[in-house]
Coordinates of C-alpha atoms in Angstrom, one line a residue:
M4 CA 47.4 180.3 48.4
N5 CA 49.1 178.1 51.1
S6 CA 47.1 176.8 54.0
P7 CA 47.7 178.6 57.3
L8 CA 49.7 175.5 58.6
G9 CA 52.2 175.9 55.7
D10 CA 51.1 172.5 54.3
S11 CA 51.5 171.8 50.6
P12 CA 48.1 170.7 48.9
N13 CA 49.7 167.8 47.3
V14 CA 50.9 166.2 50.4
P15 CA 48.3 163.9 52.0
R16 CA 47.5 164.7 55.6
F17 CA 47.2 161.1 56.8
H18 CA 49.2 158.1 56.2
R19 CA 47.8 154.5 56.0
T20 CA 49.7 151.8 57.8
M21 CA 49.2 148.0 58.5
S22 CA 47.4 147.2 61.7
P23 CA 48.8 145.1 64.3
G24 CA 46.7 142.2 63.1
Q25 CA 48.0 142.5 59.6
R26 CA 51.6 142.6 60.7
L27 CA 51.0 139.5 62.9
G28 CA 49.3 137.7 59.9
L29 CA 52.3 138.7 57.7
A30 CA 54.8 137.6 60.0
T31 CA 53.1 134.3 60.7
L32 CA 52.8 133.7 56.9
A33 CA 56.7 134.4 56.4
A34 CA 57.4 132.1 59.2
V35 CA 55.5 129.3 58.1
S36 CA 56.9 129.7 54.4
L37 CA 60.5 129.7 55.9
L38 CA 59.6 126.6 57.7
V39 CA 58.1 124.9 54.8
L40 CA 61.1 125.9 52.7
D41 CA 63.6 124.6 55.3
L42 CA 61.8 121.4 55.7
R43 CA 61.3 120.6 52.1
F44 CA 64.4 122.1 50.4
G45 CA 67.0 122.9 53.4
A46 CA 66.8 126.5 52.4
L47 CA 68.2 127.8 55.8
D48 CA 71.1 125.4 56.3
V49 CA 73.5 127.8 54.9
V50 CA 72.0 130.6 57.3
R51 CA 72.1 127.9 60.3
D52 CA 75.6 127.0 59.6
A53 CA 76.7 130.8 59.4
I54 CA 75.0 131.5 62.7
S55 CA 76.6 128.5 64.4
V56 CA 80.0 129.7 63.3
V57 CA 79.3 133.2 64.7
L58 CA 78.0 132.0 67.9
R59 CA 80.7 129.2 68.5
P60 CA 82.9 131.5 70.4
V61 CA 80.0 132.8 72.5
Q62 CA 79.1 129.2 73.2
E63 CA 82.8 128.4 74.3
A64 CA 82.8 131.5 76.4
A65 CA 79.7 130.5 78.3
H66 CA 80.7 126.9 78.6
W67 CA 84.3 127.9 79.9
P68 CA 83.3 128.6 83.7
V69 CA 81.5 125.3 83.8
K70 CA 84.5 123.4 82.2
L71 CA 86.8 125.2 84.5
V72 CA 84.9 124.0 87.5
V73 CA 84.5 120.5 86.2
D74 CA 88.2 120.2 85.2
G75 CA 89.4 121.6 88.7
S76 CA 87.3 119.1 90.6
I77 CA 88.6 116.2 88.7
Y78 CA 92.2 117.5 89.1
F79 CA 92.0 118.0 92.7
A80 CA 90.3 114.6 93.3
T81 CA 93.0 112.8 91.2
L82 CA 95.7 114.9 93.1
A83 CA 94.2 113.6 96.4
E84 CA 94.1 110.0 95.1
V85 CA 97.7 110.3 93.8
Q86 CA 98.9 111.7 97.0
A87 CA 97.3 109.0 99.2
E88 CA 98.6 106.4 96.8
N89 CA 102.1 107.7 97.2
A90 CA 102.2 107.9 100.9
R91 CA 100.9 104.3 100.9
L92 CA 103.7 103.1 98.6
R93 CA 106.4 105.0 100.6
R94 CA 105.0 103.4 103.8
I95 CA 105.3 99.9 102.0
E96 CA 108.8 100.8 100.8
M97 CA 109.9 102.0 104.4
E98 CA 108.4 98.7 106.0
D99 CA 110.3 96.5 103.3
R100 CA 113.6 98.2 103.7
L101 CA 113.3 98.2 107.5
R102 CA 112.3 94.5 107.4
A103 CA 115.5 93.7 105.0
A104 CA 117.7 95.9 107.3
T105 CA 116.7 93.9 110.5
L106 CA 116.6 90.6 108.9
A107 CA 120.4 89.7 109.2
A108 CA 120.6 90.9 112.8
L109 CA 117.7 89.0 113.6
E110 CA 119.1 86.0 112.1
A111 CA 122.1 86.4 114.0
E112 CA 120.6 87.0 117.2
N113 CA 118.5 83.8 116.7
T114 CA 121.4 81.6 115.9
E115 CA 123.2 82.7 119.0
L116 CA 120.2 82.1 121.1
R117 CA 119.6 78.8 119.7
R118 CA 123.3 77.9 120.4
L119 CA 123.4 79.1 123.8
L120 CA 120.0 78.5 125.1
G121 CA 118.6 75.9 122.9
M122 CA 115.5 77.9 121.7
A123 CA 114.9 80.8 119.5
R124 CA 113.1 84.0 120.8
R125 CA 111.6 86.3 117.8
F126 CA 110.1 89.7 118.1
E127 CA 107.6 91.2 115.9
L128 CA 107.4 94.8 115.0
R129 CA 104.2 97.0 115.4
R130 CA 104.3 100.0 113.0
I131 CA 102.4 103.0 112.9
G132 CA 102.7 105.4 109.9
V133 CA 103.1 109.2 110.7
E134 CA 103.6 112.4 108.7
V135 CA 106.0 115.1 109.8
L136 CA 104.0 118.4 110.6
Y137 CA 106.8 120.9 111.6
D138 CA 109.9 121.3 113.5
A139 CA 109.6 121.8 117.3
P140 CA 109.7 125.5 118.2
D141 CA 112.9 125.2 120.3
P142 CA 115.7 126.5 118.0
F143 CA 118.4 124.9 120.3
S144 CA 117.0 121.4 119.9
R145 CA 116.7 118.9 117.1
R146 CA 113.1 117.8 117.4
I147 CA 110.1 117.3 115.2
V148 CA 106.3 117.0 115.7
V149 CA 104.4 114.3 113.8
D150 CA 100.7 113.9 113.3
R151 CA 100.1 110.7 115.4
G152 CA 99.6 110.7 119.2
A153 CA 98.6 108.7 122.1
N154 CA 95.2 108.0 120.5
A155 CA 97.0 106.1 117.7
G156 CA 99.2 104.1 120.1
V157 CA 102.2 106.1 120.0
R158 CA 104.2 106.0 123.4
P159 CA 107.3 107.9 124.7
G160 CA 110.3 105.8 124.1
L161 CA 109.3 104.3 120.7
A162 CA 111.6 104.4 117.7
V163 CA 110.9 106.4 114.7
V164 CA 112.7 105.2 111.5
D165 CA 112.4 106.0 107.6
A166 CA 113.6 103.9 104.8
E167 CA 117.2 104.6 105.4
G168 CA 117.4 103.9 109.0
L169 CA 117.1 105.2 112.6
V170 CA 115.6 108.7 112.8
G171 CA 114.8 109.2 116.4
Q172 CA 112.9 108.5 119.5
V173 CA 109.4 109.6 120.6
T174 CA 109.9 111.7 123.6
R175 CA 106.6 113.4 124.3
T176 CA 103.1 112.4 123.2
Q177 CA 99.7 114.4 123.2
P178 CA 96.3 112.9 122.0
L179 CA 96.8 113.9 118.4
V180 CA 100.6 114.7 117.9
S181 CA 104.0 113.5 119.1
E182 CA 107.3 115.0 119.6
V183 CA 110.4 112.9 118.2
T184 CA 113.9 113.8 119.4
L185 CA 116.3 113.2 116.5
I186 CA 119.3 110.9 117.1
T187 CA 121.5 114.0 116.5
Q188 CA 120.2 115.8 119.5
R189 CA 123.1 116.6 121.9
D190 CA 124.0 113.8 124.2
H191 CA 120.9 111.5 123.0
A192 CA 122.4 108.1 123.4
I193 CA 121.7 104.9 121.3
P194 CA 123.2 101.3 122.0
V195 CA 124.9 100.3 118.6
M196 CA 127.0 97.7 117.3
V197 CA 129.4 98.0 114.4
Q198 CA 127.7 95.8 111.5
R199 CA 131.2 94.4 110.4
N200 CA 132.3 92.7 113.7
G201 CA 129.6 93.1 116.1
L202 CA 131.6 95.4 118.4
R203 CA 129.1 97.1 120.8
G204 CA 129.1 100.7 122.0
V205 CA 126.9 103.8 122.6
V206 CA 126.8 106.6 120.1
Y207 CA 125.9 110.1 121.1
G208 CA 124.5 113.1 119.3
L209 CA 126.6 116.1 119.0
G210 CA 123.7 118.6 118.2
D211 CA 125.4 119.7 114.9
G212 CA 124.0 117.0 112.6
Y213 CA 126.8 114.5 113.6
L214 CA 127.1 111.8 116.2
E215 CA 130.1 110.5 118.2
L216 CA 130.6 106.7 119.2
R217 CA 132.2 107.1 122.6
H218 CA 134.1 105.0 125.3
L219 CA 136.0 102.7 123.1
L220 CA 139.6 101.9 123.9
V221 CA 142.4 102.6 121.3
E222 CA 142.6 99.0 120.3
A223 CA 139.0 98.8 119.3
D224 CA 138.3 97.5 115.7
V225 CA 136.5 100.4 114.2
R226 CA 137.3 101.7 110.7
T227 CA 136.3 104.7 108.5
D228 CA 133.0 103.7 106.6
D229 CA 132.0 101.3 109.2
V230 CA 128.1 101.1 109.7
L231 CA 126.6 101.3 113.1
V232 CA 123.3 99.5 113.6
T233 CA 121.1 99.4 116.6
S234 CA 122.0 96.6 119.0
G235 CA 118.6 95.8 120.6
L236 CA 120.2 95.6 124.1
D237 CA 118.1 98.2 125.4
G238 CA 114.9 96.5 124.6
V239 CA 113.6 99.7 122.9
F240 CA 115.1 100.1 119.4
P241 CA 114.8 97.0 117.2
P242 CA 118.0 95.4 116.5
G243 CA 119.7 95.8 113.2
I244 CA 118.4 99.2 112.2
P245 CA 121.2 101.5 110.6
V246 CA 122.0 104.3 112.7
A247 CA 125.3 105.9 111.2
Q248 CA 128.4 105.4 109.3
V249 CA 131.9 106.4 110.8
V250 CA 133.6 109.2 108.9
S251 CA 136.7 109.6 111.0
V252 CA 138.7 107.7 113.8
D253 CA 141.3 109.5 115.9
A254 CA 143.1 108.0 118.5
G255 CA 143.9 110.9 120.8
G256 CA 144.7 109.1 124.2
V257 CA 143.2 106.1 126.0
F258 CA 139.8 106.2 124.0
L259 CA 139.1 106.7 120.3
R260 CA 137.3 109.8 119.1
I261 CA 134.9 108.4 116.5
V262 CA 132.8 110.8 114.6
C263 CA 129.8 109.3 112.6
R264 CA 127.2 110.6 110.0
P265 CA 123.8 109.7 110.4
T266 CA 122.3 107.3 107.7
S267 CA 119.0 109.0 107.7
F268 CA 118.1 112.7 107.8
G269 CA 114.7 112.5 109.3
E270 CA 114.2 116.4 109.5
R271 CA 114.0 116.2 105.5
R272 CA 111.4 113.4 105.4
R273 CA 107.8 113.7 105.3
H274 CA 106.6 110.2 106.2
L275 CA 108.1 108.2 108.9
L276 CA 107.3 105.0 110.9
V277 CA 107.0 104.6 114.5
V278 CA 108.0 101.0 115.5
E279 CA 107.7 99.0 118.6
R280 CA 109.5 95.7 119.3
I281 CA 106.9 93.3 120.8
P282 CA 107.3 89.7 121.7
P283 CA 105.0 87.1 119.9
K284 CA 101.8 86.1 121.6
G285 CA 102.4 83.7 124.6
E286 CA 105.7 85.2 125.6
P287 CA 106.3 87.7 128.3
G288 CA 106.7 91.5 127.4
E289 CA 109.8 93.5 127.7
G290 CA 108.9 94.6 131.2
A291 CA 107.9 91.3 132.4

């Protein structure tokens, strides 16, 4: 007859299991045995290798954010160094090309002065490297804004050049920025001379990207492809800086109509130089 609870008489009512202490002892014995086997015979090398293979993608994924941060910081630091070095090299290149462009004119000027006055008066150039920030907000003018102002020694009237030639003239300064009027600004005047023969004149901006050499009589010796350089007679622009190249010469009356293309397009440049012609020490300044 079955028990009231329906239990089978052959099934034990209680099961004996290992106590926690016994389990701990067995686990400790197994761990020690594995350690001994591994140290003595390298029994777990295969298991360890398999686990390392399985966990390798996980390790790579965990290391990826750190690697990204480190590589990114190195990249941006290197990029900043390269940009600074490029800016320095561009500035050096502009200075060298400006020096080469003005050398011939300075030598001719010194030769003439030595012959007429018995002395040579030389001029030095003070250079300030600037970076173009943006075009001036006035859509009807050809002006740019650069990142150096009165605090850096920039003054209204100073010439602005790049490696190709004259870009414009500083017309307004603030403590930290300056406004530069490009030579193609309408009616902006620059004293120039024809590099080929020394013929002097004044070139004016037309406002459309070109310039015009005005007030030369029809018999003036000006030809297509002639290069115009600053004459230096105004005491502002250093002599010998390339300004424009003649693209057309038309005789339409008493005066020639001479259209020129600027040698430099300053609005397309990022780095420029502000230059000032100053006399050597011991000589009076321009305004003396």
